[in-house]
Amino acid sequence: RSLQIILEHGEKLASMICLRDLQNALSQKNSIDGSGGSETSGALWDLIQLVGEKARRNNVLLMDREAVEIFYSKVSEIEEIFSCIHHYISYISEKVHPSLSRIHRACEISKACTMLVSAAVNYRKIQSTWYPSPEGLCPWNCEPIVQSGLWSIASLILQLLKESQGSDPSIKKELVIHLEELTDVLLEAYAGSLTAKIEREEDYKGLQMEYAVRRDALLGPMYQHVKELAEAGYK
């Protein structure tokens, strides 16, 4: 297990670098568009601040450091970003108006989450020869904290999809694309967790049921979108 933890630190470092690159890209885009002008704006920045503030509250030694600095220094705790997503989404749902702003923020967080997980998985594939036998081990990106965060943002995307009925088709298309990407990483997280439980001969029925319910909730709107596109093409 200790070797697994060491190698997972490499995965998390790859994820952190990916996240920082995304933040820089978003900052440049905001500057060009005239919608931000600095890196201290946007949904990803807000979420990073939230995670850093949480860590600072829990450690008096960090009180004199900036929240974003704290976040990027805690590579081994990158999954904490998923624990704060629910709180940030509550803020988006209750405080952010109009709906286009909510959609923009939700898509930005969705992109960050899927890129973060994909970077870790890609690192694991490239360095696969170094890893111990995976039997009974649950990768960090398959842990409940990650599943919960991914489901929170996916739930918001589902809600925004319902609200977007009758609006600009390009908005719905963008939401569906993000939902597809989230579905891939979330179902993969459940698969990894279920596999580990089965290999350890632990009870997995509750997790399997949760997986089935959420899978159907995610796939339903995508099937409907494909059906609508097919019908529109036929007409």
PDB file of C-alpha atoms in Angstrom, residues 16-142:
ATOM      1  CA  MET A  16      -2.202  19.769  -9.945  1.00  0.00           C
ATOM      2  CA  ILE A  17      -0.046  20.860 -12.897  1.00  0.00           C
ATOM      3  CA  CYS A  18      -3.005  20.305 -15.218  1.00  0.00           C
ATOM      4  CA  LEU A  19      -5.221  22.383 -12.940  1.00  0.00           C
ATOM      5  CA  ARG A  20      -2.696  25.219 -12.799  1.00  0.00           C
ATOM      6  CA  ASP A  21      -2.369  25.201 -16.598  1.00  0.00           C
ATOM      7  CA  LEU A  22      -6.150  25.385 -16.921  1.00  0.00           C
ATOM      8  CA  GLN A  23      -6.323  28.280 -14.486  1.00  0.00           C
ATOM      9  CA  ASN A  24      -3.657  30.145 -16.482  1.00  0.00           C
ATOM     10  CA  ALA A  25      -5.526  29.480 -19.735  1.00  0.00           C
ATOM     11  CA  LEU A  26      -8.792  30.727 -18.243  1.00  0.00           C
ATOM     12  CA  SER A  27      -7.017  33.818 -16.932  1.00  0.00           C
ATOM     13  CA  GLN A  28      -5.637  34.602 -20.395  1.00  0.00           C
ATOM     14  CA  LYS A  29      -9.053  34.072 -21.977  1.00  0.00           C
ATOM     15  CA  ASN A  30     -10.693  36.393 -19.449  1.00  0.00           C
ATOM     16  CA  SER A  31      -8.037  39.003 -20.139  1.00  0.00           C
ATOM     17  CA  ILE A  32      -8.551  38.806 -23.910  1.00  0.00           C
ATOM     18  CA  ASP A  33     -12.346  38.845 -23.559  1.00  0.00           C
ATOM     19  CA  GLY A  34     -12.197  41.717 -21.096  1.00  0.00           C
ATOM     20  CA  SER A  35     -14.237  39.683 -18.608  1.00  0.00           C
ATOM     21  CA  GLY A  36     -11.650  39.316 -15.909  1.00  0.00           C
ATOM     22  CA  GLY A  37      -8.251  40.771 -16.522  1.00  0.00           C
ATOM     23  CA  SER A  38      -6.490  38.688 -13.864  1.00  0.00           C
ATOM     24  CA  GLU A  39      -6.257  35.170 -12.536  1.00  0.00           C
ATOM     25  CA  THR A  40      -8.246  36.187  -9.439  1.00  0.00           C
ATOM     26  CA  SER A  41     -11.611  35.603 -11.084  1.00  0.00           C
ATOM     27  CA  GLY A  42     -13.747  32.780 -12.376  1.00  0.00           C
ATOM     28  CA  ALA A  43     -15.339  29.646 -10.974  1.00  0.00           C
ATOM     29  CA  LEU A  44     -12.132  27.612 -10.734  1.00  0.00           C
ATOM     30  CA  TRP A  45     -10.372  30.426  -8.878  1.00  0.00           C
ATOM     31  CA  ASP A  46     -13.302  30.687  -6.449  1.00  0.00           C
ATOM     32  CA  LEU A  47     -13.258  26.935  -5.798  1.00  0.00           C
ATOM     33  CA  ILE A  48      -9.492  26.899  -5.234  1.00  0.00           C
ATOM     34  CA  GLN A  49      -9.890  29.783  -2.790  1.00  0.00           C
ATOM     35  CA  LEU A  50     -12.592  27.813  -0.961  1.00  0.00           C
ATOM     36  CA  VAL A  51     -10.353  24.746  -0.596  1.00  0.00           C
ATOM     37  CA  GLY A  52      -7.409  26.852   0.561  1.00  0.00           C
ATOM     38  CA  GLU A  53      -9.543  28.702   3.111  1.00  0.00           C
ATOM     39  CA  LYS A  54     -10.778  25.392   4.507  1.00  0.00           C
ATOM     40  CA  ALA A  55      -7.201  24.155   4.978  1.00  0.00           C
ATOM     41  CA  ARG A  56      -6.198  27.453   6.590  1.00  0.00           C
ATOM     42  CA  ARG A  57      -9.043  27.270   9.117  1.00  0.00           C
ATOM     43  CA  ASN A  58      -7.908  23.775  10.092  1.00  0.00           C
ATOM     44  CA  ASN A  59      -4.251  24.710  10.662  1.00  0.00           C
ATOM     45  CA  VAL A  60      -3.209  27.797  12.631  1.00  0.00           C
ATOM     46  CA  LEU A  61       0.293  27.593  11.104  1.00  0.00           C
ATOM     47  CA  LEU A  62      -1.194  28.472   7.715  1.00  0.00           C
ATOM     48  CA  MET A  63      -3.008  31.617   8.837  1.00  0.00           C
ATOM     49  CA  ASP A  64      -0.462  34.014   7.278  1.00  0.00           C
ATOM     50  CA  ARG A  65      -0.486  32.330   3.849  1.00  0.00           C
ATOM     51  CA  GLU A  66      -2.712  33.028   0.861  1.00  0.00           C
ATOM     52  CA  ALA A  67      -5.473  30.486   0.237  1.00  0.00           C
ATOM     53  CA  VAL A  68      -4.380  29.777  -3.337  1.00  0.00           C
ATOM     54  CA  GLU A  69      -0.779  29.234  -2.185  1.00  0.00           C
ATOM     55  CA  ILE A  70      -2.008  26.760   0.419  1.00  0.00           C
ATOM     56  CA  PHE A  71      -4.036  24.854  -2.155  1.00  0.00           C
ATOM     57  CA  TYR A  72      -1.182  24.418  -4.623  1.00  0.00           C
ATOM     58  CA  SER A  73       1.250  23.437  -1.861  1.00  0.00           C
ATOM     59  CA  LYS A  74      -0.939  20.554  -0.677  1.00  0.00           C
ATOM     60  CA  VAL A  75      -0.494  18.231  -3.653  1.00  0.00           C
ATOM     61  CA  SER A  76      -1.268  15.086  -1.650  1.00  0.00           C
ATOM     62  CA  GLU A  77      -4.651  16.549  -0.633  1.00  0.00           C
ATOM     63  CA  ILE A  78      -5.870  17.575  -4.079  1.00  0.00           C
ATOM     64  CA  GLU A  79      -9.011  15.467  -3.639  1.00  0.00           C
ATOM     65  CA  GLU A  80     -10.181  18.093  -1.116  1.00  0.00           C
ATOM     66  CA  ILE A  81     -11.322  20.087  -4.123  1.00  0.00           C
ATOM     67  CA  PHE A  82     -14.113  17.532  -4.526  1.00  0.00           C
ATOM     68  CA  SER A  83     -15.203  17.918  -0.901  1.00  0.00           C
ATOM     69  CA  CYS A  84     -15.788  21.652  -1.461  1.00  0.00           C
ATOM     70  CA  ILE A  85     -17.696  21.352  -4.739  1.00  0.00           C
ATOM     71  CA  HIS A  86     -21.042  20.805  -3.002  1.00  0.00           C
ATOM     72  CA  HIS A  87     -20.701  24.075  -1.074  1.00  0.00           C
ATOM     73  CA  TYR A  88     -19.663  25.981  -4.172  1.00  0.00           C
ATOM     74  CA  ILE A  89     -22.554  24.563  -6.178  1.00  0.00           C
ATOM     75  CA  SER A  90     -24.982  25.641  -3.455  1.00  0.00           C
ATOM     76  CA  TYR A  91     -23.587  29.151  -3.898  1.00  0.00           C
ATOM     77  CA  ILE A  92     -23.991  28.971  -7.693  1.00  0.00           C
ATOM     78  CA  SER A  93     -27.571  27.730  -7.415  1.00  0.00           C
ATOM     79  CA  GLU A  94     -28.673  30.310  -4.840  1.00  0.00           C
ATOM     80  CA  LYS A  95     -26.606  33.429  -5.546  1.00  0.00           C
ATOM     81  CA  VAL A  96     -25.527  33.445  -9.195  1.00  0.00           C
ATOM     82  CA  HIS A  97     -27.853  35.049 -11.747  1.00  0.00           C
ATOM     83  CA  PRO A  98     -28.689  35.060 -14.624  1.00  0.00           C
ATOM     84  CA  SER A  99     -28.790  31.423 -15.718  1.00  0.00           C
ATOM     85  CA  LEU A 100     -26.061  31.951 -18.334  1.00  0.00           C
ATOM     86  CA  SER A 101     -23.647  32.843 -15.536  1.00  0.00           C
ATOM     87  CA  ARG A 102     -24.570  29.641 -13.700  1.00  0.00           C
ATOM     88  CA  ILE A 103     -24.000  27.632 -16.867  1.00  0.00           C
ATOM     89  CA  HIS A 104     -20.600  29.245 -17.455  1.00  0.00           C
ATOM     90  CA  ARG A 105     -19.457  28.545 -13.880  1.00  0.00           C
ATOM     91  CA  ALA A 106     -20.795  24.983 -13.897  1.00  0.00           C
ATOM     92  CA  CYS A 107     -19.033  24.187 -17.181  1.00  0.00           C
ATOM     93  CA  GLU A 108     -15.763  25.637 -15.892  1.00  0.00           C
ATOM     94  CA  ILE A 109     -15.853  23.471 -12.753  1.00  0.00           C
ATOM     95  CA  SER A 110     -16.911  20.436 -14.782  1.00  0.00           C
ATOM     96  CA  LYS A 111     -13.960  20.898 -17.135  1.00  0.00           C
ATOM     97  CA  ALA A 112     -11.552  21.285 -14.213  1.00  0.00           C
ATOM     98  CA  CYS A 113     -12.799  18.089 -12.550  1.00  0.00           C
ATOM     99  CA  THR A 114     -12.648  15.928 -15.666  1.00  0.00           C
ATOM    100  CA  MET A 115      -9.211  17.248 -16.667  1.00  0.00           C
ATOM    101  CA  LEU A 116      -7.895  16.707 -13.144  1.00  0.00           C
ATOM    102  CA  VAL A 117      -9.014  13.073 -13.040  1.00  0.00           C
ATOM    103  CA  SER A 118      -7.939  12.392 -16.633  1.00  0.00           C
ATOM    104  CA  ALA A 119      -4.432  13.692 -15.895  1.00  0.00           C
ATOM    105  CA  ALA A 120      -4.126  11.270 -12.968  1.00  0.00           C
ATOM    106  CA  VAL A 121      -5.429   8.303 -14.964  1.00  0.00           C
ATOM    107  CA  ASN A 122      -3.107   9.108 -17.877  1.00  0.00           C
ATOM    108  CA  TYR A 123      -0.104   9.277 -15.519  1.00  0.00           C
ATOM    109  CA  ARG A 124      -1.100   5.883 -14.080  1.00  0.00           C
ATOM    110  CA  LYS A 125      -1.269   4.334 -17.551  1.00  0.00           C
ATOM    111  CA  ILE A 126       2.114   5.724 -18.595  1.00  0.00           C
ATOM    112  CA  GLN A 127       3.815   4.567 -15.383  1.00  0.00           C
ATOM    113  CA  SER A 128       1.867   1.294 -15.095  1.00  0.00           C
ATOM    114  CA  THR A 129       4.986  -0.902 -14.887  1.00  0.00           C
ATOM    115  CA  TRP A 130       5.928   0.706 -11.562  1.00  0.00           C
ATOM    116  CA  TYR A 131       2.617  -0.041  -9.874  1.00  0.00           C
ATOM    117  CA  PRO A 132       1.995  -2.972  -7.528  1.00  0.00           C
ATOM    118  CA  SER A 133      -0.807  -5.432  -8.198  1.00  0.00           C
ATOM    119  CA  PRO A 134      -4.054  -3.409  -8.078  1.00  0.00           C
ATOM    120  CA  GLU A 135      -6.028  -6.242  -6.500  1.00  0.00           C
ATOM    121  CA  GLY A 136      -8.079  -4.932  -3.583  1.00  0.00           C
ATOM    122  CA  LEU A 137      -6.723  -1.380  -3.917  1.00  0.00           C
ATOM    123  CA  CYS A 138      -9.027   1.556  -4.592  1.00  0.00           C
ATOM    124  CA  PRO A 139      -7.364   4.396  -6.565  1.00  0.00           C
ATOM    125  CA  TRP A 140      -7.754   7.826  -4.945  1.00  0.00           C
ATOM    126  CA  ASN A 141      -9.876   9.072  -7.851  1.00  0.00           C
ATOM    127  CA  CYS A 142     -12.388   6.292  -7.101  1.00  0.00           C
TER     128      CYS A 142
END
